Short mmCIF file of C-alpha atoms and ligand atoms in Angstrom, two decimals:
data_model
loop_
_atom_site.label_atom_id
_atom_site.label_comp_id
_atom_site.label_asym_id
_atom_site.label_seq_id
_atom_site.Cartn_x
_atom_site.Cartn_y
_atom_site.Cartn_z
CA UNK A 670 27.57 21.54 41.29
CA UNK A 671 28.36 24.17 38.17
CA UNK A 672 26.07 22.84 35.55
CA UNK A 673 23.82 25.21 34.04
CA UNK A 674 20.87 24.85 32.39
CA UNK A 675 21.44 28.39 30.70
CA UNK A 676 24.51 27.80 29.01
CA UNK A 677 22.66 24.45 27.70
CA UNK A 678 19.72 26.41 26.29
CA UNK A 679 22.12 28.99 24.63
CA UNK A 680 23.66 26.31 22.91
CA UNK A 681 20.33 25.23 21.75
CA UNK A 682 19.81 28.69 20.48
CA UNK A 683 22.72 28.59 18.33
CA UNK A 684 22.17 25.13 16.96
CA UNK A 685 18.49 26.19 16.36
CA UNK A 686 17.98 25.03 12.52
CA UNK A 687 17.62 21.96 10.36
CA UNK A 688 20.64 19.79 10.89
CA UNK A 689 19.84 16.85 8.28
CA UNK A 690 21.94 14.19 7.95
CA UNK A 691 25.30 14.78 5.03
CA UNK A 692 23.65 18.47 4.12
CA UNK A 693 25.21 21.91 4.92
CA UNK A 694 23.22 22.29 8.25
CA UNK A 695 24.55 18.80 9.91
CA UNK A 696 28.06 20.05 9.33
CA UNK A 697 27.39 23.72 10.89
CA UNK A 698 26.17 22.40 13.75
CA UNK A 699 29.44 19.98 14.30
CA UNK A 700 31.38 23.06 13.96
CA UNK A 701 29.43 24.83 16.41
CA UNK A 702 30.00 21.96 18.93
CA UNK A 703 33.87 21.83 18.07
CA UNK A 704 34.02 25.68 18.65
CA UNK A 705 32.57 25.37 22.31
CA UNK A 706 34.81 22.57 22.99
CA UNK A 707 37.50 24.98 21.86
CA UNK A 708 36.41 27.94 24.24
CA UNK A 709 36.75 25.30 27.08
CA UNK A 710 41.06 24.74 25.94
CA UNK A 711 39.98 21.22 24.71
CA UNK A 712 41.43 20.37 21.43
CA UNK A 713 38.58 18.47 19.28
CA UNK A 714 38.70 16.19 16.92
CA UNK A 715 36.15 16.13 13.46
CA UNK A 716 35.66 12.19 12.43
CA UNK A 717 34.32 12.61 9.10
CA UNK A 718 32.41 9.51 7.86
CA UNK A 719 30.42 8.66 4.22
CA UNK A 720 26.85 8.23 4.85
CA UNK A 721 24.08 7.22 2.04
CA UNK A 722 22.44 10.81 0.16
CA UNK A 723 19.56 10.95 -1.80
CA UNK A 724 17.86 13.68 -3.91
CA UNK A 725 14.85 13.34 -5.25
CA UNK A 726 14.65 14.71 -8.59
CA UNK A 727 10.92 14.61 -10.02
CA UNK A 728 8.20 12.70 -7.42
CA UNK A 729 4.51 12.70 -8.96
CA UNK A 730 1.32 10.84 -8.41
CA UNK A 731 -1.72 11.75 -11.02
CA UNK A 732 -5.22 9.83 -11.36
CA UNK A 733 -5.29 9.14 -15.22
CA UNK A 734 -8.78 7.35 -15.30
CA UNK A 735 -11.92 8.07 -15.02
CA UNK A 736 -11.24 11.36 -13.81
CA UNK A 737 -7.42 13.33 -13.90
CA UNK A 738 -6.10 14.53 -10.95
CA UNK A 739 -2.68 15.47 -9.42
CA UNK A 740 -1.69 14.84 -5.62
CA UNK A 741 0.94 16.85 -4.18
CA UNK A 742 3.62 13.66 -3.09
CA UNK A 743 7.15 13.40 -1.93
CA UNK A 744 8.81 10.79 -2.96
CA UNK A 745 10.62 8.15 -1.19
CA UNK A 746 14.42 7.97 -1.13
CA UNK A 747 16.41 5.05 -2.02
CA UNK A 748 13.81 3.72 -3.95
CA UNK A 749 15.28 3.64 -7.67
CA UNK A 750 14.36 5.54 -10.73
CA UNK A 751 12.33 2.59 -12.70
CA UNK A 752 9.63 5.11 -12.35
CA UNK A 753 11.68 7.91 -14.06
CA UNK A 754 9.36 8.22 -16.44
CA UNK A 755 6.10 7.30 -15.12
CA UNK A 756 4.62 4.03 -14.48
CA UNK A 757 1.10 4.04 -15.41
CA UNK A 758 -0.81 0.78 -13.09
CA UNK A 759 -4.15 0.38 -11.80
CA UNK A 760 -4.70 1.32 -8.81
CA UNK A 761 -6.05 -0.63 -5.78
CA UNK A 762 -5.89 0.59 -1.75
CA UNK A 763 -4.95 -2.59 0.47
CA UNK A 764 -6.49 -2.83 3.45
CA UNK A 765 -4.17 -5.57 4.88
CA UNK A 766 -1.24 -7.67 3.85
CA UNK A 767 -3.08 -10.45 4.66
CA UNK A 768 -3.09 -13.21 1.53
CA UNK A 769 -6.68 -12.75 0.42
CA UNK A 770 -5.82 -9.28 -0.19
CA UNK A 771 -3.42 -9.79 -2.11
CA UNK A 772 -4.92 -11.83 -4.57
CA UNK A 773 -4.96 -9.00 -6.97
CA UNK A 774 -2.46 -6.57 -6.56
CA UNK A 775 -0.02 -8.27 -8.70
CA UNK A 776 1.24 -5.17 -11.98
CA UNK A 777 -1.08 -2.80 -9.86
CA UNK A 778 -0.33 0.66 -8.07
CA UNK A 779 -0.97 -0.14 -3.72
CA UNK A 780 -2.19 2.43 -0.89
CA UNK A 781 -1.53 1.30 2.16
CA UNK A 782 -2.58 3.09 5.00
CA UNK A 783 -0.38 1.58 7.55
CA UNK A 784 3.44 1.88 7.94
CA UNK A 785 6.08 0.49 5.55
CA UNK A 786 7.98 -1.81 7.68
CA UNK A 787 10.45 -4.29 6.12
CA UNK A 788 8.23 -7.25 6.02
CA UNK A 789 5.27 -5.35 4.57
CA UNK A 790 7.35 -4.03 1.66
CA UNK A 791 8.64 -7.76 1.35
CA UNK A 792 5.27 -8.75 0.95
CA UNK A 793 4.34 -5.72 -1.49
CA UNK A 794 7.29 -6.77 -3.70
CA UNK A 795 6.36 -10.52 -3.65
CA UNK A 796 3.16 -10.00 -4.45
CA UNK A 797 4.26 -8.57 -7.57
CA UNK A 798 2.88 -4.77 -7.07
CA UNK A 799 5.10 -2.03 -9.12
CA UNK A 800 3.99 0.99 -7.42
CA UNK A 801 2.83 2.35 -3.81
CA UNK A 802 1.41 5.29 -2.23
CA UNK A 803 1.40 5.80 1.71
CA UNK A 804 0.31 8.12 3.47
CA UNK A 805 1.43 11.26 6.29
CA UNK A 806 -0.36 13.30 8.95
CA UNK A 807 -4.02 13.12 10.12
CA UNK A 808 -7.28 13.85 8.84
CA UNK A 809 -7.20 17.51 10.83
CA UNK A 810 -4.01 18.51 9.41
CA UNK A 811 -3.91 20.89 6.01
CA UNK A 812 -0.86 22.04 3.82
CA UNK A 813 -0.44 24.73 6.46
CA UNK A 814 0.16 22.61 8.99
CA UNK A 815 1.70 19.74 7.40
CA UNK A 816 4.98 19.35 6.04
CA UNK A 817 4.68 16.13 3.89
CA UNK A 818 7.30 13.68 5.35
CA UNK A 819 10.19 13.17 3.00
CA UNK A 820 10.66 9.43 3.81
CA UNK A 821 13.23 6.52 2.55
CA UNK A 822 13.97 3.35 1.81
CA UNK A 823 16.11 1.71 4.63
CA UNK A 824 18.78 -0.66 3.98
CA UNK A 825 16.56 -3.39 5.72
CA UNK A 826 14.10 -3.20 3.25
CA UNK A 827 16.41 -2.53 0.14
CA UNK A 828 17.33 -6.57 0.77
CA UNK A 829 14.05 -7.53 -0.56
CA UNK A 830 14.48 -5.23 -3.12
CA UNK A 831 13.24 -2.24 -4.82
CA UNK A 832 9.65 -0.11 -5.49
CA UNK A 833 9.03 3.34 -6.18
CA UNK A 834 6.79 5.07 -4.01
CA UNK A 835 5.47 8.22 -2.85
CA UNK A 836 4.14 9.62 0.05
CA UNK A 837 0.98 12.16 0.35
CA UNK A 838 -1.27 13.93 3.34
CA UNK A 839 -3.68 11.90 5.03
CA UNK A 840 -6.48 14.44 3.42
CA UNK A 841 -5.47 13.38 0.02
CA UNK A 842 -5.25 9.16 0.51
CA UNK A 843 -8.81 10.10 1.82
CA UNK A 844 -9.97 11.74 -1.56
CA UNK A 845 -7.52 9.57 -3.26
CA UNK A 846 -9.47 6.50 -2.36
CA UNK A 847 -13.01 7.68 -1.93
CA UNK A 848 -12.57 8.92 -5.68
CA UNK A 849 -12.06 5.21 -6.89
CA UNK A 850 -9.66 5.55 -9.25
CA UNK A 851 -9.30 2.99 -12.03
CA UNK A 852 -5.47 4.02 -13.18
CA UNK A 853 -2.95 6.10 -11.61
CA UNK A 854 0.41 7.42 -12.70
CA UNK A 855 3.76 7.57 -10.60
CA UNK A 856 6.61 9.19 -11.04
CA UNK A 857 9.93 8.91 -9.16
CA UNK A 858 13.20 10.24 -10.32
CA UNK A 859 16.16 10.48 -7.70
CA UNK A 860 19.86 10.88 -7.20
CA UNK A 861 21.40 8.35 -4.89
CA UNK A 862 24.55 8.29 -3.08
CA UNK A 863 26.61 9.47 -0.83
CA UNK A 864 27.81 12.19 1.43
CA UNK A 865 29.86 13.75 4.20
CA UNK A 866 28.76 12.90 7.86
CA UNK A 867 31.04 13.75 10.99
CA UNK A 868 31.21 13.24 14.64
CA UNK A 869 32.82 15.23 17.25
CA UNK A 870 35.24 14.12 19.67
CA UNK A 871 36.72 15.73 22.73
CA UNK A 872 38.38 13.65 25.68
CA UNK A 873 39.86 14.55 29.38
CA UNK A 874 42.45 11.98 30.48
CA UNK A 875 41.70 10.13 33.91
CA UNK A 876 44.16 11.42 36.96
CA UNK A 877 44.35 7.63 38.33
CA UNK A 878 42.99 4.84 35.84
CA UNK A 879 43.52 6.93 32.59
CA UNK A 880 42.54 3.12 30.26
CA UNK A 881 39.18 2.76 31.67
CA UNK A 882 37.28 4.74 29.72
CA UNK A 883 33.82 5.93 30.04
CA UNK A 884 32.20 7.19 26.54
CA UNK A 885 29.29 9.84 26.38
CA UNK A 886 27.47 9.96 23.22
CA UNK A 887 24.67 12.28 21.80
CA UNK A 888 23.74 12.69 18.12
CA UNK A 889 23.62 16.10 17.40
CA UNK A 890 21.93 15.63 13.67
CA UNK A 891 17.94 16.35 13.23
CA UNK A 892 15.19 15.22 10.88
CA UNK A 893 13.83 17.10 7.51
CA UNK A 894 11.76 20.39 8.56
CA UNK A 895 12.91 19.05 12.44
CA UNK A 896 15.26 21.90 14.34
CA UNK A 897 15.36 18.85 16.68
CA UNK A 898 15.74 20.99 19.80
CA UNK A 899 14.14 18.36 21.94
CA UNK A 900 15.76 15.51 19.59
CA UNK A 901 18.81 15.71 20.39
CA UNK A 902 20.43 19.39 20.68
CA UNK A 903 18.99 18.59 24.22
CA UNK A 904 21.64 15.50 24.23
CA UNK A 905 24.17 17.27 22.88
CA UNK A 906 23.86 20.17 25.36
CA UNK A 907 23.71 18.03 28.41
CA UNK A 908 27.14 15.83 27.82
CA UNK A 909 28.57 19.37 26.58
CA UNK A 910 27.94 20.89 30.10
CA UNK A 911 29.45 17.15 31.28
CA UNK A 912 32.30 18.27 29.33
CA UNK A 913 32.23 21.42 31.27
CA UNK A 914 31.97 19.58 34.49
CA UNK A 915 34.90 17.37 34.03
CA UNK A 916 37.44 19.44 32.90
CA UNK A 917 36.80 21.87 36.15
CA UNK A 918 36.75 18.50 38.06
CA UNK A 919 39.25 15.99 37.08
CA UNK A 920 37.69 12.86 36.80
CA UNK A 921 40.02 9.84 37.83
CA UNK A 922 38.84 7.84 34.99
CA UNK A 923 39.24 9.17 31.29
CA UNK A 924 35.99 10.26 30.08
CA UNK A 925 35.60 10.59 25.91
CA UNK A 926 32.38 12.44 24.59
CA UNK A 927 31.37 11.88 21.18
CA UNK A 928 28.79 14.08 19.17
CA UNK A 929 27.39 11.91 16.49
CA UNK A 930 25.92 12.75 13.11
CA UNK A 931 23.32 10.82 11.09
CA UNK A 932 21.70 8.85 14.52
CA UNK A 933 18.61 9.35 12.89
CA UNK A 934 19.94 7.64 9.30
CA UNK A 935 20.32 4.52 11.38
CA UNK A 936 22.71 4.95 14.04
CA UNK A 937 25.46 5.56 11.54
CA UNK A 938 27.93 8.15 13.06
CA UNK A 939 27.89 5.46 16.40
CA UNK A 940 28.52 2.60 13.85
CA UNK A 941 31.06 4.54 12.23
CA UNK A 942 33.38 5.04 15.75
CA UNK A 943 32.46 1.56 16.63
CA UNK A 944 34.50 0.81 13.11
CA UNK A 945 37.49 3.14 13.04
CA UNK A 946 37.92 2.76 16.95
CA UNK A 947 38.09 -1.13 17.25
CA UNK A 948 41.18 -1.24 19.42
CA UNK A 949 40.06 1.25 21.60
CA UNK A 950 36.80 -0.52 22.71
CA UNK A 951 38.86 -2.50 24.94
CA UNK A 952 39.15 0.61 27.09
CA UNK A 953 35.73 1.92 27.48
CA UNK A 954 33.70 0.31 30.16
CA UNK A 955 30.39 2.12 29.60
CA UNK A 956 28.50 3.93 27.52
CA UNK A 957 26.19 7.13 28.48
CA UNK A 958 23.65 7.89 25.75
CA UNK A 959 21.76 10.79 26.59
CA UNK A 960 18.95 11.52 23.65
CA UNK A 961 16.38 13.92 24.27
CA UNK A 962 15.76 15.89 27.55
CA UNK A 963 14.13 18.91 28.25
CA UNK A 964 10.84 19.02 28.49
CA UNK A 965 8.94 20.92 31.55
CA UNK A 966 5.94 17.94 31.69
CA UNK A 967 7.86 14.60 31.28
CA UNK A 968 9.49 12.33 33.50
CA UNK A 969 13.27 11.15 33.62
CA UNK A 970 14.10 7.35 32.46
CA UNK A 971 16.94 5.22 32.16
CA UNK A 972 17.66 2.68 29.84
CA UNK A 973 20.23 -0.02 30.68
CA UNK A 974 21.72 -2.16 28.44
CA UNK A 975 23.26 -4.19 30.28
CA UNK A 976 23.54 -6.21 33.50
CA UNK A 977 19.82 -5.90 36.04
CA UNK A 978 22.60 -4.88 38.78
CA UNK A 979 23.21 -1.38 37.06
CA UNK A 980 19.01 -1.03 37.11
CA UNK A 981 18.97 -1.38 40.47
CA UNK A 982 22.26 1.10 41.20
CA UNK A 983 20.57 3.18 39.55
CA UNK A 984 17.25 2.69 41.53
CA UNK A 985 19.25 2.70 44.52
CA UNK A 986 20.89 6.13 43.78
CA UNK A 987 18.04 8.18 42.42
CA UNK A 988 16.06 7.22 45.61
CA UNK A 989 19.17 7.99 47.58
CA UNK A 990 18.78 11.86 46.32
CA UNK A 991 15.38 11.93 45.87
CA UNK A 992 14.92 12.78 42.14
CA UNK A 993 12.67 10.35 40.42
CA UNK A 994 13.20 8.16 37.58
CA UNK A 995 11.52 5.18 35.28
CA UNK A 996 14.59 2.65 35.36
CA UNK A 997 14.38 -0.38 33.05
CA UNK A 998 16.99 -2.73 31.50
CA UNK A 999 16.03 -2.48 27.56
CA UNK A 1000 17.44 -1.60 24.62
CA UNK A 1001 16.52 2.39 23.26
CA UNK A 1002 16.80 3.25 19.36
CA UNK A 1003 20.09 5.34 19.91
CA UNK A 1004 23.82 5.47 19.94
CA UNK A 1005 24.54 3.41 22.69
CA UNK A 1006 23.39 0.03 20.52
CA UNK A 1007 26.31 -0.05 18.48
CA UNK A 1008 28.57 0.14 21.65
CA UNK A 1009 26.50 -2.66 23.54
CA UNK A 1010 27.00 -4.60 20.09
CA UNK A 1011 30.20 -5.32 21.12
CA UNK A 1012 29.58 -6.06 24.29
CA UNK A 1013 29.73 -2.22 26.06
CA UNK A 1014 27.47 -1.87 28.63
CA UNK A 1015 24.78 1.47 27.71
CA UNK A 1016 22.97 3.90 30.18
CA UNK A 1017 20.26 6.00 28.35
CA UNK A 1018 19.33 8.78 29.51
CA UNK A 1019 16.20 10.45 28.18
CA UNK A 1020 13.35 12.67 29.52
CA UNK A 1021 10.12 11.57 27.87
CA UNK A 1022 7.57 13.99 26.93
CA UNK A 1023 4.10 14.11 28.61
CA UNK A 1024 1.41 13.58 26.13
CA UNK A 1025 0.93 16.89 23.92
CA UNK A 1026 3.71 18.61 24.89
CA UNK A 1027 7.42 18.22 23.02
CA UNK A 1028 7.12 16.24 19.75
CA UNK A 1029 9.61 14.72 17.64
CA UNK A 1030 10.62 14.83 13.75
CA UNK A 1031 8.53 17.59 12.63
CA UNK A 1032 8.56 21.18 12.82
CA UNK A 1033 6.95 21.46 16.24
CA UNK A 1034 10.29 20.30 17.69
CA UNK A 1035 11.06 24.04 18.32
CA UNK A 1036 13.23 25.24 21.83
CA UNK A 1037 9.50 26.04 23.22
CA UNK A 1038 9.12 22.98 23.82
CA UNK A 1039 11.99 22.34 26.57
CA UNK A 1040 13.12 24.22 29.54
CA UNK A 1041 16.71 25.15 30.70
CA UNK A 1042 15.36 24.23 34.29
CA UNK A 1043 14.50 20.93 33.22
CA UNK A 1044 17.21 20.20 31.37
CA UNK A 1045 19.73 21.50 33.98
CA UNK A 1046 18.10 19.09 36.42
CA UNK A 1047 18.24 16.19 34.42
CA UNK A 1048 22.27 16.93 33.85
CA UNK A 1049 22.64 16.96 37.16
CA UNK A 1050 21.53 13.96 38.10
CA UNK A 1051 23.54 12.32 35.00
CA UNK A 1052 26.55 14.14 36.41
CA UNK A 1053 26.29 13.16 40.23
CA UNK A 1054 25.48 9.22 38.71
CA UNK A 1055 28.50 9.95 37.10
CA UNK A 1056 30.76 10.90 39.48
CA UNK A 1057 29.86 8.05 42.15
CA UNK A 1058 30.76 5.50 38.94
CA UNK A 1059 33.74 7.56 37.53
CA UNK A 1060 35.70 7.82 40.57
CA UNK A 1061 35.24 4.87 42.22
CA UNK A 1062 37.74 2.96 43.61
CA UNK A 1063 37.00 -0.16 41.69
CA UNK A 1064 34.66 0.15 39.08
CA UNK A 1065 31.42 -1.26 39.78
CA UNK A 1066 30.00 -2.49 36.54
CA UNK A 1067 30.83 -5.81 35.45
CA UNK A 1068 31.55 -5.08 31.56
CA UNK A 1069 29.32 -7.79 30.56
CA UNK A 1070 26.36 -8.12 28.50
CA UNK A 1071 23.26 -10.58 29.64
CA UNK A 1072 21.83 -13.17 26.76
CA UNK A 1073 18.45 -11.00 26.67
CA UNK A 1074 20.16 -7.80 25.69
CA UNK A 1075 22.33 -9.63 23.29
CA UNK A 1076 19.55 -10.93 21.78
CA UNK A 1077 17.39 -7.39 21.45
CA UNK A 1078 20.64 -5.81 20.23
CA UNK A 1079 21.06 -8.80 17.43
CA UNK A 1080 17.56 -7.96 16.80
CA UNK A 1081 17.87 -4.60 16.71
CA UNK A 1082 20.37 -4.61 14.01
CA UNK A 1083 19.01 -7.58 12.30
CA UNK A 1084 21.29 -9.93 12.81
CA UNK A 1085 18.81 -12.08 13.36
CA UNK A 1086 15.48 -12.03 12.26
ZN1 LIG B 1327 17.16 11.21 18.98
#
């Protein structure tokens, strides 16, 4: 089987930089896709889609009282400019969101240790606080090692509404708090709106049943700091090489690959074909996701949305070849969600890291940390999966989606709560 783990880990070489969501290095790395896709005498196609942009303009946290002091902050996106100019609060660190907490917190500036999820920040703004401060890294970690996570408001939590707040190290909330301040001062000034996302599209008809249509996706975008070798430019290699694969071995079924941008803004270059390609979805009978792979110390899994019959084909298979692999039906936070939304069933395919090795959304997400060996073998197994579903004489999986996945996917995208 010609798949080749050293063409994938060029590819990663060239796509080796920050590829953030609407900004100058998303786009470069679409191109580079579309220009390999070229080289193989495939004709691609650039989907360009708006996604949400923010900039922030002035982010600032100082102690005013009893004692001045400045923290080094980023500030979150989304989150408004009523602090333009400074909101001056007392200051108080919540421990929980539990209601005897938050007995005072009401006109006051919040730390909050733990994460901002949308029912925390529902409670924050209910409670009547005007300011909060969270917090990045661990206690080991200095500026050297640290790059202080630029983080954002999400649509799920703009619904409740708005609050300016600012992120610092993990070092810092530790002085922060032991220094007991009495007031603080925040500052948040931003831009907010939109940009330019794309996706990349390339497509090799079937030779027999050309309108079933099986879709591989892989979001090719990365975090802030994040060269997001590992997440996803591992993904995007793989269904590249399947590319490869196909169009020196004619599949009988048409197989579509799609590149996405701005996964990692909420799924939004998936949601955005889901939208312009409505007609279409009648066609495509499954959906591949393949996000992250890689890694030398990991193990392979599979995520199935979709019927407990493709779990155990796929149990069935990889024990038929002898490579080994976690197999669950679940949902996974990725590109194939939109697609099971309306009723597509997903495989994901991802390699997950051993303990200390590959690590996501930060800096460390360099190409040390995956292996063209290991990549290459997971592609191969996605490939000969593939070709046993592909060109079969009937296709085997029932496009159907079970009540429990609906209901994770509804979750998932909050349809329901
Ligand atoms: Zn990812």
């Amino acid at each position: 089987m010609d798949i080749s783990g050293k063409r994938m880990y060029e590819l990663l070489e060239k796509m080796n930089f920050v590829r953030l969501s609407t900004f100058e290095g998303e786009k470069k790395g679409a191109e580079i896709i579309a220009n390999e896709i070229k080289a193989l005498g495939i004709e691609p196609t650039i989907e360009g889609f708006k996604a949400p942009r923010y900039e922030i303009k002035k982010a600032k946290l100082e102690v005013t009282a009893p004692v001045y002091k400045e923290y080094e902050v980023t500030g979150y996106g989304f989150a408004g400019n009523a602090a333009a100019d400074g909101i001056e609060a007392e200051f108080k660190y919540l421990e929980a969101l539990d209601s005897i907490d938050l007995v005072d917190v009401k006109g006051k500036i919040i730390f909050m240790a733990q994460g901002l999820r949308p029912e925390a920040f529902k409670t924050l703004i209910e409670a009547g606080v005007v300011g909060f401060v969270s917090a990045h890294g661990t206690f080991r970690e200095t500026k050297d090692t640290l790059d202080l996570d630029e983080r954002m408001l999400r649509p799920q939590h703009i619904e409740y509404g708005k609050l300016p707040g600012v992120c610092i190290s993990m070092t810092d909330a530790l002085e922060l708090v032991s220094s007991k301040p009495e007031k603080v001062k925040l500052t948040l000034a931003q831009e907010e709106g939109e940009g330019d996302s794309q996706n990349v599209i390339a497509e090799i008809k079937g030779t027999e049943k050309p309108d079933e249509v099986i879709i591989y996706t892989a979001h090719y975008d990365s975090v802030v700091f994040s060269p997001g070798m590992f997440d996803n430019a591992s993904g995007s290699a793989t269904i590249l090489e399947l590319l490869r694969y196909y169009k020196a071995n004619p599949p009988k079924r048409t197989v579509r690959f799609l590149w996405t941008g701005s996964e990692e803004r909420g799924l939004l270059g998936s949601k955005a074909y889901v939208a312009a390609h409505e007609e279409e979805l009648k066609n495509i009978v499954l959906c591949i996701n393949v996000d992250m792979t890689g890694p030398l110390l990991g193990r392979d899994e599979a995520r199935v949305t979709g019927e407990e019959a493709v779990c155990n084909a796929l149990t069935y298979f990889y024990k038929e070849i002898g490579y080994p692999m976690n197999v669950k039906q679940d949902i996974y936070s990725s590109d194939a969600i939109p697609f099971a939304d309306k009723g597509i069933p997903g495989i994901n395919f991802m390699r997950v890291a051993a303990m200390g090795t590959a690590q996501i959304h930060s800096r460390y997400d360099t190409i040390k940390t995956v292996t063209a060996e290991s990549m290459e073998r997971t592609a191969k197994f996605i490939a000969a999966f593939s070709d046993r579903v592909i060109n079969s004489v009937f296709f085997p999986i029932e496009k159907k989606m079970p009540e429990n996945m609906v209901e994770k996917v509804d979750k998932y995208l909050r349809k329901k709560k």
